[in-house]
């Protein structure tokens, strides 16, 4: 993969995105949210790759995965007007189909194309699958961290906005009511990654996002998470009950442990 490929991918991406914009303000906000998210994920990816001292060709491959990881969001929204996969289509699978159909990666060697498509395909899977290929596994872990870090940003910003200014599809149509589900909360307190299938309210969705702290792979991700204060920002939007107070202390402690401890077994 060369810098010329990278430049082509970047210009293909922005042209592809613009092809979905219509005059509708609500649609524009929703699509812009994903376009902007993508650029932030690319930035996160560059930062993590730099800290791992990835060689430049691998860095570009990682950035290409970041650039295309959510490409399926655009046709998904155009057809279904939602970002909720369970009632529309798996946006990761759709993304790999778009890239193959349009022949976007055609100039790259076969093995690089395969790695990119595999990483995109599993970027939103509940857990990292047992892949044999070391490189694919590395890139998959990278995109999962870079993506989560920016979803936290998106939500912290989303929740800080008055409802009329929010991008309507970002909350997946979940009710913004003061309730949360006990089973989602207890999952987080048991250091489990919560599943979207259990999420019933916007608060559950936030609890699920908080549980992603157990699914980070690289030390830089923990550093960025603390630096950017995402946990506190998200927790502050939840009801201020005793249980949520306990959760807040629990997660902060976990994060401190991960930052102080020996490098995780996931670190390279
Ligand atoms: Fe995604």
PDB file of C-alpha atoms and ligand atoms in Angstrom:
ATOM      1  CA  UNK A   1       0.000   0.000   0.000  1.00  0.00           C
ATOM      2  CA  UNK A   2       1.353   3.409  -0.992  1.00  0.00           C
ATOM      3  CA  UNK A   3       0.621   7.024  -0.129  1.00  0.00           C
ATOM      4  CA  UNK A   4      -0.985   7.350  -3.537  1.00  0.00           C
ATOM      5  CA  UNK A   5      -3.467   4.582  -2.623  1.00  0.00           C
ATOM      6  CA  UNK A   6      -4.193   6.357   0.649  1.00  0.00           C
ATOM      7  CA  UNK A   7      -4.926   9.657  -1.112  1.00  0.00           C
ATOM      8  CA  UNK A   8      -7.214   7.881  -3.567  1.00  0.00           C
ATOM      9  CA  UNK A   9      -9.125   6.214  -0.709  1.00  0.00           C
ATOM     10  CA  UNK A  10      -9.568   9.534   1.069  1.00  0.00           C
ATOM     11  CA  UNK A  11     -10.980  11.261  -1.980  1.00  0.00           C
ATOM     12  CA  UNK A  12     -13.178   8.251  -2.832  1.00  0.00           C
ATOM     13  CA  UNK A  13     -14.530   8.348   0.733  1.00  0.00           C
ATOM     14  CA  UNK A  14     -15.526  12.007   0.650  1.00  0.00           C
ATOM     15  CA  UNK A  15     -17.096  11.685  -2.797  1.00  0.00           C
ATOM     16  CA  UNK A  16     -19.015   8.608  -1.713  1.00  0.00           C
ATOM     17  CA  UNK A  17     -20.295  10.402   1.405  1.00  0.00           C
ATOM     18  CA  UNK A  18     -21.381  13.477  -0.549  1.00  0.00           C
ATOM     19  CA  UNK A  19     -23.400  11.293  -2.909  1.00  0.00           C
ATOM     20  CA  UNK A  20     -25.816  10.597  -0.013  1.00  0.00           C
ATOM     21  CA  UNK A  21     -26.520  14.173   1.060  1.00  0.00           C
ATOM     22  CA  UNK A  22     -29.966  15.508   0.198  1.00  0.00           C
ATOM     23  CA  UNK A  23     -31.691  18.754   1.116  1.00  0.00           C
ATOM     24  CA  UNK A  24     -33.192  17.185   4.236  1.00  0.00           C
ATOM     25  CA  UNK A  25     -31.744  18.725   7.415  1.00  0.00           C
ATOM     26  CA  UNK A  26     -32.325  15.706   9.660  1.00  0.00           C
ATOM     27  CA  UNK A  27     -30.666  13.350   7.164  1.00  0.00           C
ATOM     28  CA  UNK A  28     -27.774  15.775   6.774  1.00  0.00           C
ATOM     29  CA  UNK A  29     -27.167  15.805  10.539  1.00  0.00           C
ATOM     30  CA  UNK A  30     -27.249  12.015  10.773  1.00  0.00           C
ATOM     31  CA  UNK A  31     -24.889  11.468   7.842  1.00  0.00           C
ATOM     32  CA  UNK A  32     -22.534  14.222   8.953  1.00  0.00           C
ATOM     33  CA  UNK A  33     -22.313  12.544  12.337  1.00  0.00           C
ATOM     34  CA  UNK A  34     -20.934   9.379  10.683  1.00  0.00           C
ATOM     35  CA  UNK A  35     -18.621  11.249   8.322  1.00  0.00           C
ATOM     36  CA  UNK A  36     -17.209  13.228  11.204  1.00  0.00           C
ATOM     37  CA  UNK A  37     -16.980  10.085  13.380  1.00  0.00           C
ATOM     38  CA  UNK A  38     -14.931   8.409  10.644  1.00  0.00           C
ATOM     39  CA  UNK A  39     -12.408  11.241  10.519  1.00  0.00           C
ATOM     40  CA  UNK A  40     -12.007  11.112  14.306  1.00  0.00           C
ATOM     41  CA  UNK A  41     -11.557   7.329  14.200  1.00  0.00           C
ATOM     42  CA  UNK A  42      -8.766   7.879  11.639  1.00  0.00           C
ATOM     43  CA  UNK A  43      -7.144  10.309  14.053  1.00  0.00           C
ATOM     44  CA  UNK A  44      -7.407   7.834  16.953  1.00  0.00           C
ATOM     45  CA  UNK A  45      -5.968   5.153  14.718  1.00  0.00           C
ATOM     46  CA  UNK A  46      -2.941   7.296  13.806  1.00  0.00           C
ATOM     47  CA  UNK A  47      -2.316   7.961  17.494  1.00  0.00           C
ATOM     48  CA  UNK A  48      -2.525   4.305  18.584  1.00  0.00           C
ATOM     49  CA  UNK A  49      -0.441   3.150  15.599  1.00  0.00           C
ATOM     50  CA  UNK A  50       2.208   5.751  16.412  1.00  0.00           C
ATOM     51  CA  UNK A  51       2.430   4.630  20.034  1.00  0.00           C
ATOM     52  CA  UNK A  52       2.853   1.035  18.855  1.00  0.00           C
ATOM     53  CA  UNK A  53       5.558   2.219  16.417  1.00  0.00           C
ATOM     54  CA  UNK A  54       3.822   0.497  13.509  1.00  0.00           C
ATOM     55  CA  UNK A  55       5.833   0.774  10.301  1.00  0.00           C
ATOM     56  CA  UNK A  56       4.408   3.241   7.794  1.00  0.00           C
ATOM     57  CA  UNK A  57       2.820   0.690   5.406  1.00  0.00           C
ATOM     58  CA  UNK A  58       0.965  -0.917   8.313  1.00  0.00           C
ATOM     59  CA  UNK A  59      -0.023   2.508   9.601  1.00  0.00           C
ATOM     60  CA  UNK A  60      -1.622   3.315   6.245  1.00  0.00           C
ATOM     61  CA  UNK A  61      -3.431  -0.003   6.211  1.00  0.00           C
ATOM     62  CA  UNK A  62      -4.764   0.732   9.694  1.00  0.00           C
ATOM     63  CA  UNK A  63      -5.914   4.157   8.577  1.00  0.00           C
ATOM     64  CA  UNK A  64      -7.664   2.722   5.528  1.00  0.00           C
ATOM     65  CA  UNK A  65      -9.598   0.371   7.800  1.00  0.00           C
ATOM     66  CA  UNK A  66     -10.561   3.340   9.965  1.00  0.00           C
ATOM     67  CA  UNK A  67     -11.632   5.341   6.909  1.00  0.00           C
ATOM     68  CA  UNK A  68     -13.873   2.563   5.568  1.00  0.00           C
ATOM     69  CA  UNK A  69     -15.049   0.834   8.757  1.00  0.00           C
ATOM     70  CA  UNK A  70     -18.451   2.564   8.748  1.00  0.00           C
ATOM     71  CA  UNK A  71     -18.878   3.018   5.000  1.00  0.00           C
ATOM     72  CA  UNK A  72     -21.956   0.788   5.238  1.00  0.00           C
ATOM     73  CA  UNK A  73     -23.653   3.411   7.423  1.00  0.00           C
ATOM     74  CA  UNK A  74     -24.358   5.588   4.385  1.00  0.00           C
ATOM     75  CA  UNK A  75     -26.377   3.125   2.277  1.00  0.00           C
ATOM     76  CA  UNK A  76     -27.900   1.749   5.507  1.00  0.00           C
ATOM     77  CA  UNK A  77     -29.239   5.166   6.411  1.00  0.00           C
ATOM     78  CA  UNK A  78     -30.289   5.961   2.842  1.00  0.00           C
ATOM     79  CA  UNK A  79     -32.426   2.844   2.688  1.00  0.00           C
ATOM     80  CA  UNK A  80     -33.702   2.420   6.253  1.00  0.00           C
ATOM     81  CA  UNK A  81     -33.231   5.868   7.912  1.00  0.00           C
ATOM     82  CA  UNK A  82     -31.771   4.184  10.969  1.00  0.00           C
ATOM     83  CA  UNK A  83     -28.404   3.155  12.398  1.00  0.00           C
ATOM     84  CA  UNK A  84     -29.961   0.264  14.257  1.00  0.00           C
ATOM     85  CA  UNK A  85     -28.599  -2.895  12.659  1.00  0.00           C
ATOM     86  CA  UNK A  86     -31.119  -5.236  14.306  1.00  0.00           C
ATOM     87  CA  UNK A  87     -34.033  -3.626  12.459  1.00  0.00           C
ATOM     88  CA  UNK A  88     -32.197  -2.965   9.180  1.00  0.00           C
ATOM     89  CA  UNK A  89     -28.945  -4.558   8.085  1.00  0.00           C
ATOM     90  CA  UNK A  90     -25.516  -5.312   9.566  1.00  0.00           C
ATOM     91  CA  UNK A  91     -23.638  -2.149   8.548  1.00  0.00           C
ATOM     92  CA  UNK A  92     -20.256  -3.874   8.759  1.00  0.00           C
ATOM     93  CA  UNK A  93     -21.219  -6.594   6.290  1.00  0.00           C
ATOM     94  CA  UNK A  94     -22.851  -3.985   4.068  1.00  0.00           C
ATOM     95  CA  UNK A  95     -19.628  -1.953   4.169  1.00  0.00           C
ATOM     96  CA  UNK A  96     -17.542  -4.864   2.901  1.00  0.00           C
ATOM     97  CA  UNK A  97     -20.090  -5.414   0.117  1.00  0.00           C
ATOM     98  CA  UNK A  98     -19.894  -1.758  -0.959  1.00  0.00           C
ATOM     99  CA  UNK A  99     -16.090  -1.846  -1.114  1.00  0.00           C
ATOM    100  CA  UNK A 100     -16.075  -5.092  -3.108  1.00  0.00           C
ATOM    101  CA  UNK A 101     -18.866  -4.050  -5.467  1.00  0.00           C
ATOM    102  CA  UNK A 102     -17.254  -0.681  -6.197  1.00  0.00           C
ATOM    103  CA  UNK A 103     -13.800  -2.250  -6.566  1.00  0.00           C
ATOM    104  CA  UNK A 104     -12.364   0.446  -4.286  1.00  0.00           C
ATOM    105  CA  UNK A 105      -9.457  -1.629  -2.974  1.00  0.00           C
ATOM    106  CA  UNK A 106      -8.549  -3.031  -6.396  1.00  0.00           C
ATOM    107  CA  UNK A 107      -5.054  -1.532  -6.556  1.00  0.00           C
ATOM    108  CA  UNK A 108      -3.935  -3.266  -3.341  1.00  0.00           C
ATOM    109  CA  UNK A 109      -2.344  -6.714  -3.070  1.00  0.00           C
ATOM    110  CA  UNK A 110      -4.838  -9.515  -2.330  1.00  0.00           C
ATOM    111  CA  UNK A 111      -3.660 -10.072   1.244  1.00  0.00           C
ATOM    112  CA  UNK A 112      -4.091  -6.389   2.138  1.00  0.00           C
ATOM    113  CA  UNK A 113      -7.579  -6.329   0.642  1.00  0.00           C
ATOM    114  CA  UNK A 114      -8.481  -9.404   2.675  1.00  0.00           C
ATOM    115  CA  UNK A 115      -7.149  -7.911   5.912  1.00  0.00           C
ATOM    116  CA  UNK A 116      -9.092  -4.673   5.394  1.00  0.00           C
ATOM    117  CA  UNK A 117     -12.345  -6.478   4.630  1.00  0.00           C
ATOM    118  CA  UNK A 118     -11.984  -8.864   7.583  1.00  0.00           C
ATOM    119  CA  UNK A 119     -11.257  -6.053  10.026  1.00  0.00           C
ATOM    120  CA  UNK A 120     -14.281  -4.091   8.793  1.00  0.00           C
ATOM    121  CA  UNK A 121     -16.501  -7.148   8.882  1.00  0.00           C
ATOM    122  CA  UNK A 122     -15.797  -7.845  12.565  1.00  0.00           C
ATOM    123  CA  UNK A 123     -15.315  -4.281  13.842  1.00  0.00           C
ATOM    124  CA  UNK A 124     -18.783  -4.321  15.442  1.00  0.00           C
ATOM    125  CA  UNK A 125     -18.884  -7.980  16.521  1.00  0.00           C
ATOM    126  CA  UNK A 126     -19.703  -8.592  20.186  1.00  0.00           C
ATOM    127  CA  UNK A 127     -16.233 -10.029  20.753  1.00  0.00           C
ATOM    128  CA  UNK A 128     -13.029 -10.497  18.772  1.00  0.00           C
ATOM    129  CA  UNK A 129     -13.389 -13.766  16.845  1.00  0.00           C
ATOM    130  CA  UNK A 130     -10.734 -16.450  16.934  1.00  0.00           C
ATOM    131  CA  UNK A 131      -8.901 -15.442  13.769  1.00  0.00           C
ATOM    132  CA  UNK A 132      -5.774 -17.314  12.795  1.00  0.00           C
ATOM    133  CA  UNK A 133      -4.044 -14.533  10.949  1.00  0.00           C
ATOM    134  CA  UNK A 134      -1.904 -12.434  13.290  1.00  0.00           C
ATOM    135  CA  UNK A 135      -2.043  -9.265  11.158  1.00  0.00           C
ATOM    136  CA  UNK A 136      -5.791  -9.373  10.720  1.00  0.00           C
ATOM    137  CA  UNK A 137      -6.204  -9.812  14.461  1.00  0.00           C
ATOM    138  CA  UNK A 138      -3.935  -6.838  15.127  1.00  0.00           C
ATOM    139  CA  UNK A 139      -5.860  -4.563  12.733  1.00  0.00           C
ATOM    140  CA  UNK A 140      -9.177  -5.774  14.091  1.00  0.00           C
ATOM    141  CA  UNK A 141      -8.135  -4.922  17.644  1.00  0.00           C
ATOM    142  CA  UNK A 142      -6.899  -1.546  16.464  1.00  0.00           C
ATOM    143  CA  UNK A 143     -10.146  -0.563  14.738  1.00  0.00           C
ATOM    144  CA  UNK A 144     -12.233  -1.765  17.679  1.00  0.00           C
ATOM    145  CA  UNK A 145     -10.310   0.507  20.070  1.00  0.00           C
ATOM    146  CA  UNK A 146     -10.160   3.527  17.745  1.00  0.00           C
ATOM    147  CA  UNK A 147     -13.887   3.189  17.058  1.00  0.00           C
ATOM    148  CA  UNK A 148     -14.947   2.831  20.713  1.00  0.00           C
ATOM    149  CA  UNK A 149     -12.892   5.849  21.720  1.00  0.00           C
ATOM    150  CA  UNK A 150     -14.771   7.972  19.233  1.00  0.00           C
ATOM    151  CA  UNK A 151     -18.204   6.547  19.981  1.00  0.00           C
ATOM    152  CA  UNK A 152     -17.626   7.747  23.542  1.00  0.00           C
ATOM    153  CA  UNK A 153     -16.883  11.230  22.204  1.00  0.00           C
ATOM    154  CA  UNK A 154     -19.936  11.184  19.928  1.00  0.00           C
ATOM    155  CA  UNK A 155     -22.201  10.246  22.818  1.00  0.00           C
ATOM    156  CA  UNK A 156     -20.754  12.636  25.343  1.00  0.00           C
ATOM    157  CA  UNK A 157     -21.361  15.421  22.804  1.00  0.00           C
ATOM    158  CA  UNK A 158     -24.773  14.082  21.767  1.00  0.00           C
ATOM    159  CA  UNK A 159     -26.029  13.955  25.347  1.00  0.00           C
ATOM    160  CA  UNK A 160     -24.805  17.482  26.045  1.00  0.00           C
ATOM    161  CA  UNK A 161     -27.048  18.857  23.281  1.00  0.00           C
ATOM    162  CA  UNK A 162     -30.699  19.809  23.715  1.00  0.00           C
ATOM    163  CA  UNK A 163     -32.909  17.194  22.063  1.00  0.00           C
ATOM    164  CA  UNK A 164     -33.802  19.401  19.078  1.00  0.00           C
ATOM    165  CA  UNK A 165     -30.137  19.729  18.070  1.00  0.00           C
ATOM    166  CA  UNK A 166     -29.279  16.017  18.370  1.00  0.00           C
ATOM    167  CA  UNK A 167     -28.696  13.831  15.321  1.00  0.00           C
ATOM    168  CA  UNK A 168     -31.906  11.811  15.584  1.00  0.00           C
ATOM    169  CA  UNK A 169     -30.532   8.416  14.508  1.00  0.00           C
ATOM    170  CA  UNK A 170     -27.584   8.414  16.939  1.00  0.00           C
ATOM    171  CA  UNK A 171     -29.688   7.306  19.899  1.00  0.00           C
ATOM    172  CA  UNK A 172     -31.015   4.352  17.876  1.00  0.00           C
ATOM    173  CA  UNK A 173     -34.569   5.488  18.635  1.00  0.00           C
ATOM    174  CA  UNK A 174     -34.212   4.368  22.279  1.00  0.00           C
ATOM    175  CA  UNK A 175     -36.449   6.152  24.792  1.00  0.00           C
ATOM    176  CA  UNK A 176     -34.673   8.928  26.714  1.00  0.00           C
ATOM    177  CA  UNK A 177     -36.340   8.198  30.060  1.00  0.00           C
ATOM    178  CA  UNK A 178     -34.805   8.123  33.573  1.00  0.00           C
ATOM    179  CA  UNK A 179     -34.894   4.293  33.744  1.00  0.00           C
ATOM    180  CA  UNK A 180     -32.121   1.778  33.211  1.00  0.00           C
ATOM    181  CA  UNK A 181     -32.238  -2.016  33.285  1.00  0.00           C
ATOM    182  CA  UNK A 182     -30.814  -3.750  36.368  1.00  0.00           C
ATOM    183  CA  UNK A 183     -29.404  -6.604  34.269  1.00  0.00           C
ATOM    184  CA  UNK A 184     -27.375  -4.209  32.121  1.00  0.00           C
ATOM    185  CA  UNK A 185     -26.015  -2.444  35.201  1.00  0.00           C
ATOM    186  CA  UNK A 186     -25.096  -5.692  36.933  1.00  0.00           C
ATOM    187  CA  UNK A 187     -23.368  -6.899  33.777  1.00  0.00           C
ATOM    188  CA  UNK A 188     -21.095  -3.838  33.896  1.00  0.00           C
ATOM    189  CA  UNK A 189     -20.433  -4.327  37.612  1.00  0.00           C
ATOM    190  CA  UNK A 190     -19.414  -7.914  36.858  1.00  0.00           C
ATOM    191  CA  UNK A 191     -16.878  -6.713  34.307  1.00  0.00           C
ATOM    192  CA  UNK A 192     -18.896  -8.074  31.434  1.00  0.00           C
ATOM    193  CA  UNK A 193     -19.391  -6.414  28.066  1.00  0.00           C
ATOM    194  CA  UNK A 194     -23.123  -5.685  27.786  1.00  0.00           C
ATOM    195  CA  UNK A 195     -24.940  -6.744  24.668  1.00  0.00           C
ATOM    196  CA  UNK A 196     -27.067  -4.389  22.584  1.00  0.00           C
ATOM    197  CA  UNK A 197     -29.844  -6.977  22.556  1.00  0.00           C
ATOM    198  CA  UNK A 198     -30.509  -6.263  26.258  1.00  0.00           C
ATOM    199  CA  UNK A 199     -30.581  -2.498  25.816  1.00  0.00           C
ATOM    200  CA  UNK A 200     -34.046  -0.978  26.248  1.00  0.00           C
ATOM    201  CA  UNK A 201     -33.475   2.681  27.131  1.00  0.00           C
ATOM    202  CA  UNK A 202     -30.946   5.377  26.253  1.00  0.00           C
ATOM    203  CA  UNK A 203     -29.474   4.928  29.763  1.00  0.00           C
ATOM    204  CA  UNK A 204     -28.957   1.205  29.057  1.00  0.00           C
ATOM    205  CA  UNK A 205     -27.182   2.180  25.863  1.00  0.00           C
ATOM    206  CA  UNK A 206     -24.834   4.395  27.868  1.00  0.00           C
ATOM    207  CA  UNK A 207     -24.244   1.612  30.406  1.00  0.00           C
ATOM    208  CA  UNK A 208     -23.416  -0.702  27.514  1.00  0.00           C
ATOM    209  CA  UNK A 209     -20.915   1.822  26.184  1.00  0.00           C
ATOM    210  CA  UNK A 210     -19.332   2.070  29.632  1.00  0.00           C
ATOM    211  CA  UNK A 211     -18.865  -1.712  29.619  1.00  0.00           C
ATOM    212  CA  UNK A 212     -16.578  -1.359  26.591  1.00  0.00           C
ATOM    213  CA  UNK A 213     -13.834  -0.352  28.990  1.00  0.00           C
ATOM    214  CA  UNK A 214     -13.377  -4.141  29.439  1.00  0.00           C
ATOM    215  CA  UNK A 215     -12.924  -4.605  25.717  1.00  0.00           C
ATOM    216  CA  UNK A 216      -9.974  -2.306  25.010  1.00  0.00           C
ATOM    217  CA  UNK A 217      -6.816  -3.816  23.614  1.00  0.00           C
ATOM    218  CA  UNK A 218      -4.058  -1.214  23.784  1.00  0.00           C
ATOM    219  CA  UNK A 219      -2.538   0.855  26.540  1.00  0.00           C
ATOM    220  CA  UNK A 220      -2.895   4.067  24.514  1.00  0.00           C
ATOM    221  CA  UNK A 221      -6.650   3.532  24.476  1.00  0.00           C
ATOM    222  CA  UNK A 222      -6.765   3.558  28.289  1.00  0.00           C
ATOM    223  CA  UNK A 223      -4.578   6.664  28.320  1.00  0.00           C
ATOM    224  CA  UNK A 224      -6.864   8.470  25.866  1.00  0.00           C
ATOM    225  CA  UNK A 225      -9.950   7.347  27.748  1.00  0.00           C
ATOM    226  CA  UNK A 226      -8.673   8.917  30.943  1.00  0.00           C
ATOM    227  CA  UNK A 227      -7.257  12.035  29.248  1.00  0.00           C
ATOM    228  CA  UNK A 228     -10.538  12.755  27.541  1.00  0.00           C
ATOM    229  CA  UNK A 229     -12.632  12.025  30.606  1.00  0.00           C
ATOM    230  CA  UNK A 230     -15.276  10.070  28.670  1.00  0.00           C
ATOM    231  CA  UNK A 231     -16.302   7.825  31.577  1.00  0.00           C
ATOM    232  CA  UNK A 232     -17.152  10.778  33.818  1.00  0.00           C
ATOM    233  CA  UNK A 233     -18.886  12.638  30.998  1.00  0.00           C
ATOM    234  CA  UNK A 234     -21.142   9.686  30.237  1.00  0.00           C
ATOM    235  CA  UNK A 235     -21.808   8.736  33.859  1.00  0.00           C
ATOM    236  CA  UNK A 236     -22.841  12.309  34.663  1.00  0.00           C
ATOM    237  CA  UNK A 237     -25.795  11.917  32.278  1.00  0.00           C
ATOM    238  CA  UNK A 238     -27.149   8.855  34.148  1.00  0.00           C
ATOM    239  CA  UNK A 239     -29.605   9.158  37.068  1.00  0.00           C
ATOM    240  CA  UNK A 240     -27.701  10.042  40.243  1.00  0.00           C
ATOM    241  CA  UNK A 241     -28.655   6.969  42.264  1.00  0.00           C
ATOM    242  CA  UNK A 242     -26.469   5.187  44.784  1.00  0.00           C
ATOM    243  CA  UNK A 243     -25.957   2.309  42.354  1.00  0.00           C
ATOM    244  CA  UNK A 244     -24.672   4.631  39.622  1.00  0.00           C
ATOM    245  CA  UNK A 245     -22.363   6.318  42.153  1.00  0.00           C
ATOM    246  CA  UNK A 246     -20.955   2.889  42.987  1.00  0.00           C
ATOM    247  CA  UNK A 247     -20.544   2.103  39.294  1.00  0.00           C
ATOM    248  CA  UNK A 248     -18.634   5.325  38.754  1.00  0.00           C
ATOM    249  CA  UNK A 249     -16.102   4.483  41.493  1.00  0.00           C
ATOM    250  CA  UNK A 250     -15.833   0.912  40.238  1.00  0.00           C
ATOM    251  CA  UNK A 251     -15.028   1.948  36.645  1.00  0.00           C
ATOM    252  CA  UNK A 252     -12.562   4.645  37.704  1.00  0.00           C
ATOM    253  CA  UNK A 253     -10.771   2.092  39.864  1.00  0.00           C
ATOM    254  CA  UNK A 254     -10.660  -0.391  36.985  1.00  0.00           C
ATOM    255  CA  UNK A 255      -9.202   2.242  34.685  1.00  0.00           C
ATOM    256  CA  UNK A 256      -6.578   3.235  37.262  1.00  0.00           C
ATOM    257  CA  UNK A 257      -5.608  -0.420  37.688  1.00  0.00           C
ATOM    258  CA  UNK A 258      -5.208  -0.880  33.946  1.00  0.00           C
ATOM    259  CA  UNK A 259      -3.111   2.271  33.686  1.00  0.00           C
ATOM    260  CA  UNK A 260      -0.870   1.388  36.624  1.00  0.00           C
ATOM    261  CA  UNK A 261      -0.566  -2.310  36.014  1.00  0.00           C
ATOM    262  CA  UNK A 262       1.907  -4.139  33.877  1.00  0.00           C
ATOM    263  CA  UNK A 263       1.193  -3.830  30.160  1.00  0.00           C
ATOM    264  CA  UNK A 264      -1.823  -5.953  29.355  1.00  0.00           C
ATOM    265  CA  UNK A 265      -1.372  -9.256  27.569  1.00  0.00           C
ATOM    266  CA  UNK A 266      -3.027  -7.589  24.619  1.00  0.00           C
ATOM    267  CA  UNK A 267      -0.194  -5.072  24.287  1.00  0.00           C
ATOM    268  CA  UNK A 268       2.405  -5.724  21.682  1.00  0.00           C
TER     269      UNK A 268
HETATM  270 FE1  LIG B   1     -19.468   0.747  12.952  1.00  0.00          FE
END
